[in-house]
GROMACS .gro file of C-alpha atoms in nm:
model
  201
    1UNK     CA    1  -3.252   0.069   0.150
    2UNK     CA    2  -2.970   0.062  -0.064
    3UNK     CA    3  -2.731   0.369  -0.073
    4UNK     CA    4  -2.533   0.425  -0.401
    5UNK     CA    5  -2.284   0.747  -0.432
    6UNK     CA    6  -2.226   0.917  -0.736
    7UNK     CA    7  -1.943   1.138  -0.600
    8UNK     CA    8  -1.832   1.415  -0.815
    9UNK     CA    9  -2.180   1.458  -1.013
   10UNK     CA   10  -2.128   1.710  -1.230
   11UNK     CA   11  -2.413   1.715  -1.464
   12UNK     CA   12  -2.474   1.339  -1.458
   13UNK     CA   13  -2.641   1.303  -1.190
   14UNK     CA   14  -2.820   0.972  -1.164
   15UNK     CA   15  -3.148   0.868  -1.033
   16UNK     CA   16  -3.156   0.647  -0.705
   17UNK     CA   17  -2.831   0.778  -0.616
   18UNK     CA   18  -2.704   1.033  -0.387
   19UNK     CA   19  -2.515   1.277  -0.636
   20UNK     CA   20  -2.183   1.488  -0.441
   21UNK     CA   21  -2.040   1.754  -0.554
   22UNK     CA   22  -1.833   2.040  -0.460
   23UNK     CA   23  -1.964   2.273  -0.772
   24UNK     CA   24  -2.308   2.417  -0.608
   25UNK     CA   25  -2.413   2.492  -0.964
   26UNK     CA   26  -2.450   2.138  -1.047
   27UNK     CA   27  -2.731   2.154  -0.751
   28UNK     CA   28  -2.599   1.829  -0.599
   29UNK     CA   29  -2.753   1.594  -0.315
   30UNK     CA   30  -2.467   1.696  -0.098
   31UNK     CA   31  -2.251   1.970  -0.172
   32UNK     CA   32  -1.904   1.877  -0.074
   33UNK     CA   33  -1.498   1.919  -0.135
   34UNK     CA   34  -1.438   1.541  -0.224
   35UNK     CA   35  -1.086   1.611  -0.015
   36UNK     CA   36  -1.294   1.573   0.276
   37UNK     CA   37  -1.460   1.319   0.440
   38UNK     CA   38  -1.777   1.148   0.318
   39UNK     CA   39  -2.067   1.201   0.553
   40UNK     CA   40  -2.157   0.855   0.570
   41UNK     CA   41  -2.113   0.590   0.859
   42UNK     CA   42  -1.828   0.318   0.851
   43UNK     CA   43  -1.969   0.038   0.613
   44UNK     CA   44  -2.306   0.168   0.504
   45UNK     CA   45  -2.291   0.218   0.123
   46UNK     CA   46  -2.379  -0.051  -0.115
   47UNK     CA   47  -2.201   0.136  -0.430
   48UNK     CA   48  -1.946   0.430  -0.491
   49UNK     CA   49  -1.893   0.537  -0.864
   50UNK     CA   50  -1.612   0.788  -0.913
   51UNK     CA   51  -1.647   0.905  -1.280
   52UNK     CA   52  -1.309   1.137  -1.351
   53UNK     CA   53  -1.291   1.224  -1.001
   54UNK     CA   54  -0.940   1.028  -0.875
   55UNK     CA   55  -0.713   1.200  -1.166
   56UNK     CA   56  -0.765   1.519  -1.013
   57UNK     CA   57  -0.608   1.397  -0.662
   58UNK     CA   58  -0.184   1.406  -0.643
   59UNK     CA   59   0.050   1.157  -0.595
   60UNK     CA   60  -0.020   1.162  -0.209
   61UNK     CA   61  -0.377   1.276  -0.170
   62UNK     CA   62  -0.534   1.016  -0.408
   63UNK     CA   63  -0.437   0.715  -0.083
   64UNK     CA   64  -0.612   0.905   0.213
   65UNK     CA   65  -0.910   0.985  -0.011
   66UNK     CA   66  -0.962   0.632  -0.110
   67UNK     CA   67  -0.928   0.483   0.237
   68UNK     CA   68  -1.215   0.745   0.314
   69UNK     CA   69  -1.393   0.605   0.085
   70UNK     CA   70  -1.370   0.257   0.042
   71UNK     CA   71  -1.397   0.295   0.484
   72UNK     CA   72  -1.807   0.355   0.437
   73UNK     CA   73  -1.818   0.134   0.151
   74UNK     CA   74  -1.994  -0.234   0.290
   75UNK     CA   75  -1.811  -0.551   0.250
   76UNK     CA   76  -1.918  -0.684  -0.098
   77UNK     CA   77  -1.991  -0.342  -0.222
   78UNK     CA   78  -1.955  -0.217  -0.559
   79UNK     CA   79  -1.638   0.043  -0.659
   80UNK     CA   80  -1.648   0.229  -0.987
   81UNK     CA   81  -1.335   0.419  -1.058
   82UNK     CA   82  -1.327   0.609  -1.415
   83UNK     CA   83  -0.961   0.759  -1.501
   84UNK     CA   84  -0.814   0.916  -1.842
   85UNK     CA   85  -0.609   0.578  -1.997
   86UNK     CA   86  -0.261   0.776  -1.948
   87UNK     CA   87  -0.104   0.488  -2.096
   88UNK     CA   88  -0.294   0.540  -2.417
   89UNK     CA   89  -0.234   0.920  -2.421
   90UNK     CA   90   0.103   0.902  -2.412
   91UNK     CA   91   0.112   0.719  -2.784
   92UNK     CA   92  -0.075   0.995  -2.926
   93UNK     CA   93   0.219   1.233  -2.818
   94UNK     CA   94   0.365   1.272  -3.217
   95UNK     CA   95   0.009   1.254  -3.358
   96UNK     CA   96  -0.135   1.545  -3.161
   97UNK     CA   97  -0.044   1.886  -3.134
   98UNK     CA   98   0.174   1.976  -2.872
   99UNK     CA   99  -0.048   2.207  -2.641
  100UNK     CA  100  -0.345   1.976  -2.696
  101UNK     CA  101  -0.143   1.681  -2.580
  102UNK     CA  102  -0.072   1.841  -2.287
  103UNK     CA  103  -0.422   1.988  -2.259
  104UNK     CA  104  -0.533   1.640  -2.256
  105UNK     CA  105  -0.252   1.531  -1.962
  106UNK     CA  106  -0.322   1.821  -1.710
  107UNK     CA  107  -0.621   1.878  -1.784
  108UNK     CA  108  -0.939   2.145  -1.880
  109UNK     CA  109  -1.006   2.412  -1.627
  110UNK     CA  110  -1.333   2.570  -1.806
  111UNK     CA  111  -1.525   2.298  -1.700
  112UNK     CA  112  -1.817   2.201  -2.001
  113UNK     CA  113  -1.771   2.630  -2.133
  114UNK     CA  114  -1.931   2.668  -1.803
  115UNK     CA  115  -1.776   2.726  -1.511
  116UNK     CA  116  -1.400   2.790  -1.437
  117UNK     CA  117  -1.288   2.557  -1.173
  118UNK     CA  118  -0.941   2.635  -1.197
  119UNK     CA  119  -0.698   2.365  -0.969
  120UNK     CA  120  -1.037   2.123  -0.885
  121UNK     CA  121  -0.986   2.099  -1.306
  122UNK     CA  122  -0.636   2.003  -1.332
  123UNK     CA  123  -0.477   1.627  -1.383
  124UNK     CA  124  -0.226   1.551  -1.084
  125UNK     CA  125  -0.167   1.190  -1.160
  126UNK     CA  126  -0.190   0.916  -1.436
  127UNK     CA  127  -0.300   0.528  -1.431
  128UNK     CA  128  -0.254   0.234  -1.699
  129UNK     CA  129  -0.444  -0.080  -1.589
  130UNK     CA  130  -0.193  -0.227  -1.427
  131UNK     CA  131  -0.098   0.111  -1.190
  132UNK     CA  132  -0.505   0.155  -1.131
  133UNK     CA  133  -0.557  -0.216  -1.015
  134UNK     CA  134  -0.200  -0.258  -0.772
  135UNK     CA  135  -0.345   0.092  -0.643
  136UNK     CA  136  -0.744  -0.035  -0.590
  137UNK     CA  137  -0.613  -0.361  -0.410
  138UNK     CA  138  -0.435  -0.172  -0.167
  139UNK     CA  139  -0.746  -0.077   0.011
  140UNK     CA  140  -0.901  -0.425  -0.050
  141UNK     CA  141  -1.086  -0.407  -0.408
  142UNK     CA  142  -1.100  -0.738  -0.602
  143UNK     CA  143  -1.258  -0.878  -0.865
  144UNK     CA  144  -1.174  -0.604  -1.066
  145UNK     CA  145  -1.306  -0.588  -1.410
  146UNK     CA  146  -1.194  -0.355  -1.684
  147UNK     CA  147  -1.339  -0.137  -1.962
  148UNK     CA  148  -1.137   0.041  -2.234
  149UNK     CA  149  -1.380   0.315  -2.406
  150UNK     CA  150  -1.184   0.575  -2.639
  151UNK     CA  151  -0.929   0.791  -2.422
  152UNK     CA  152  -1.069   0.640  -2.069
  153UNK     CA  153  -1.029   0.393  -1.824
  154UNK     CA  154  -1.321   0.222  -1.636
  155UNK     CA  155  -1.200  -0.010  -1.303
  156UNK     CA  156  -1.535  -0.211  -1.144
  157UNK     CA  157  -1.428  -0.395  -0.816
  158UNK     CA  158  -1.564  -0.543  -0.474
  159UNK     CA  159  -1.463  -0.421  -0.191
  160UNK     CA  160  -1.350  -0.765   0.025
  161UNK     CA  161  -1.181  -0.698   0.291
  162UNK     CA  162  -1.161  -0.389   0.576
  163UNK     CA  163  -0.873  -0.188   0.558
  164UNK     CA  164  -0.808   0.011   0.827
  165UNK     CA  165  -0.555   0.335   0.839
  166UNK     CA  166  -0.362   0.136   1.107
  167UNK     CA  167  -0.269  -0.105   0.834
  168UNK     CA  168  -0.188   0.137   0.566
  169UNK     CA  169   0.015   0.372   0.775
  170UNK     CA  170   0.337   0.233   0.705
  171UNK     CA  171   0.265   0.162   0.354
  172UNK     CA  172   0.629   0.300   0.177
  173UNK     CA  173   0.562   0.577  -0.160
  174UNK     CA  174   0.868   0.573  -0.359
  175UNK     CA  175   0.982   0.953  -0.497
  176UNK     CA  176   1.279   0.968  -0.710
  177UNK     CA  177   1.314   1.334  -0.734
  178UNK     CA  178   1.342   1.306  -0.362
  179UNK     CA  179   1.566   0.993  -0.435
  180UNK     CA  180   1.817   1.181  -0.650
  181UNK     CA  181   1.808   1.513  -0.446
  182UNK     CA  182   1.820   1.604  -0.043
  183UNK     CA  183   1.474   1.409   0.063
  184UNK     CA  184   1.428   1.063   0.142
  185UNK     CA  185   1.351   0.816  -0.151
  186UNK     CA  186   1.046   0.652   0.078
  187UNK     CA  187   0.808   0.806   0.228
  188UNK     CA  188   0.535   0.625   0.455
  189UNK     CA  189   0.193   0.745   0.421
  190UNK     CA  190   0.237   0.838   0.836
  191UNK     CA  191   0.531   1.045   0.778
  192UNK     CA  192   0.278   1.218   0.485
  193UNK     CA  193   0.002   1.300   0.654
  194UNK     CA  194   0.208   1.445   0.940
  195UNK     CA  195   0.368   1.685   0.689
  196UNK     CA  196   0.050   1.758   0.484
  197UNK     CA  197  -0.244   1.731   0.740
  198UNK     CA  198  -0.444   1.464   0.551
  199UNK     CA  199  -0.723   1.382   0.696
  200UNK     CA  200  -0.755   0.983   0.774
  201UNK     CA  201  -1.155   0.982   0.865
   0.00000   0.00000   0.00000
């Protein structure tokens, strides 16, 4: 039987799939913080869709949560990654209003006029197609095909390879305000989860 995870529902919850959520209004499958691990076994789900779910994870979170998931995903199975096109929303900066440009950047936080979901609603990092794809091949997604649709960004990919944490740990994240003030300009994502407690499985 083929498993297919629809994490961060909503709403849209879709038929055949199991639909995860951490909003218990939105009566999901599973009801579950996305910032921890999926209950699922090493390399036993066929597809993971992720439809404006990663935007919401920082700078540093955003790696340990995709090596979580892309760890259950099978060899050959199916990633769906849906981000705002921050590249694209950028350009509109001098045709928008100011507060609704950076509405649009960080984010609503009355989610659909119903529910407040406060931090879980706010934008903590930005992709073009060329930062989303160098990010998905990190953890072994290929084949990547794109989809441009208004203000969005659609990434569909194959997971080819096993990644482990092991071979990630080391993995260097450049900060320039660290760079140009008292912290180190690299990082490793090691050193990270030391400091922040990210969970690795």
């Amino acid at each position: 039987m083929s498993i297919k995870l629809n994490l961060g529902c909503g709403l849209k919850k879709k038929e055949g799939w199991v639909n995860i959520d951490s909003a218990a209004d939105c009566q999901p499958d599973i009801l579950l913080d996305l910032s921890e691990p999926l209950p699922f076994e090493e390399q036993s789900v066929d597809e993971i869709l992720a439809d404006a779910v990663l935007e919401h994870f920082d700078k540093y979170a955003r790696y340990f949560l995709l090596c979580r998931w892309v760890k259950v995903l099978k060899i050959g199975g199916t990633l769906t990654v849906s981000v705002p096109n921050f590249q694209k929303i950028i350009h509109r900066y001098f045709k928008w209003d100011f507060n609704d440009f950076v509405d649009t950047i960080f984010g609503e936080t009355m989610w659909e006029s119903k529910y407040y979901i406060g931090h879980f609603g706010s934008h903590k990092w930005g992709y073009s197609q060329k930062t989303l794809k160098k990010f998905l091949e990190i953890f072994g997604i290929a084949n990547m095909a794109f989809q441009k649709e208004g203000l969005g960004l659609r990434a569909t990919g194959q997971k080819v390879r096993r990644v482990p944490y092991q071979e990630l740990q080391d993995l260097k994240i450049y900060s320039p305000n660290n760079a140009y003030g008292n912290g180190k300009a690299f990082m490793t994502l090691e050193e990270i989860r030391t400091i922040a407690g990210f969970k690795t499985s």
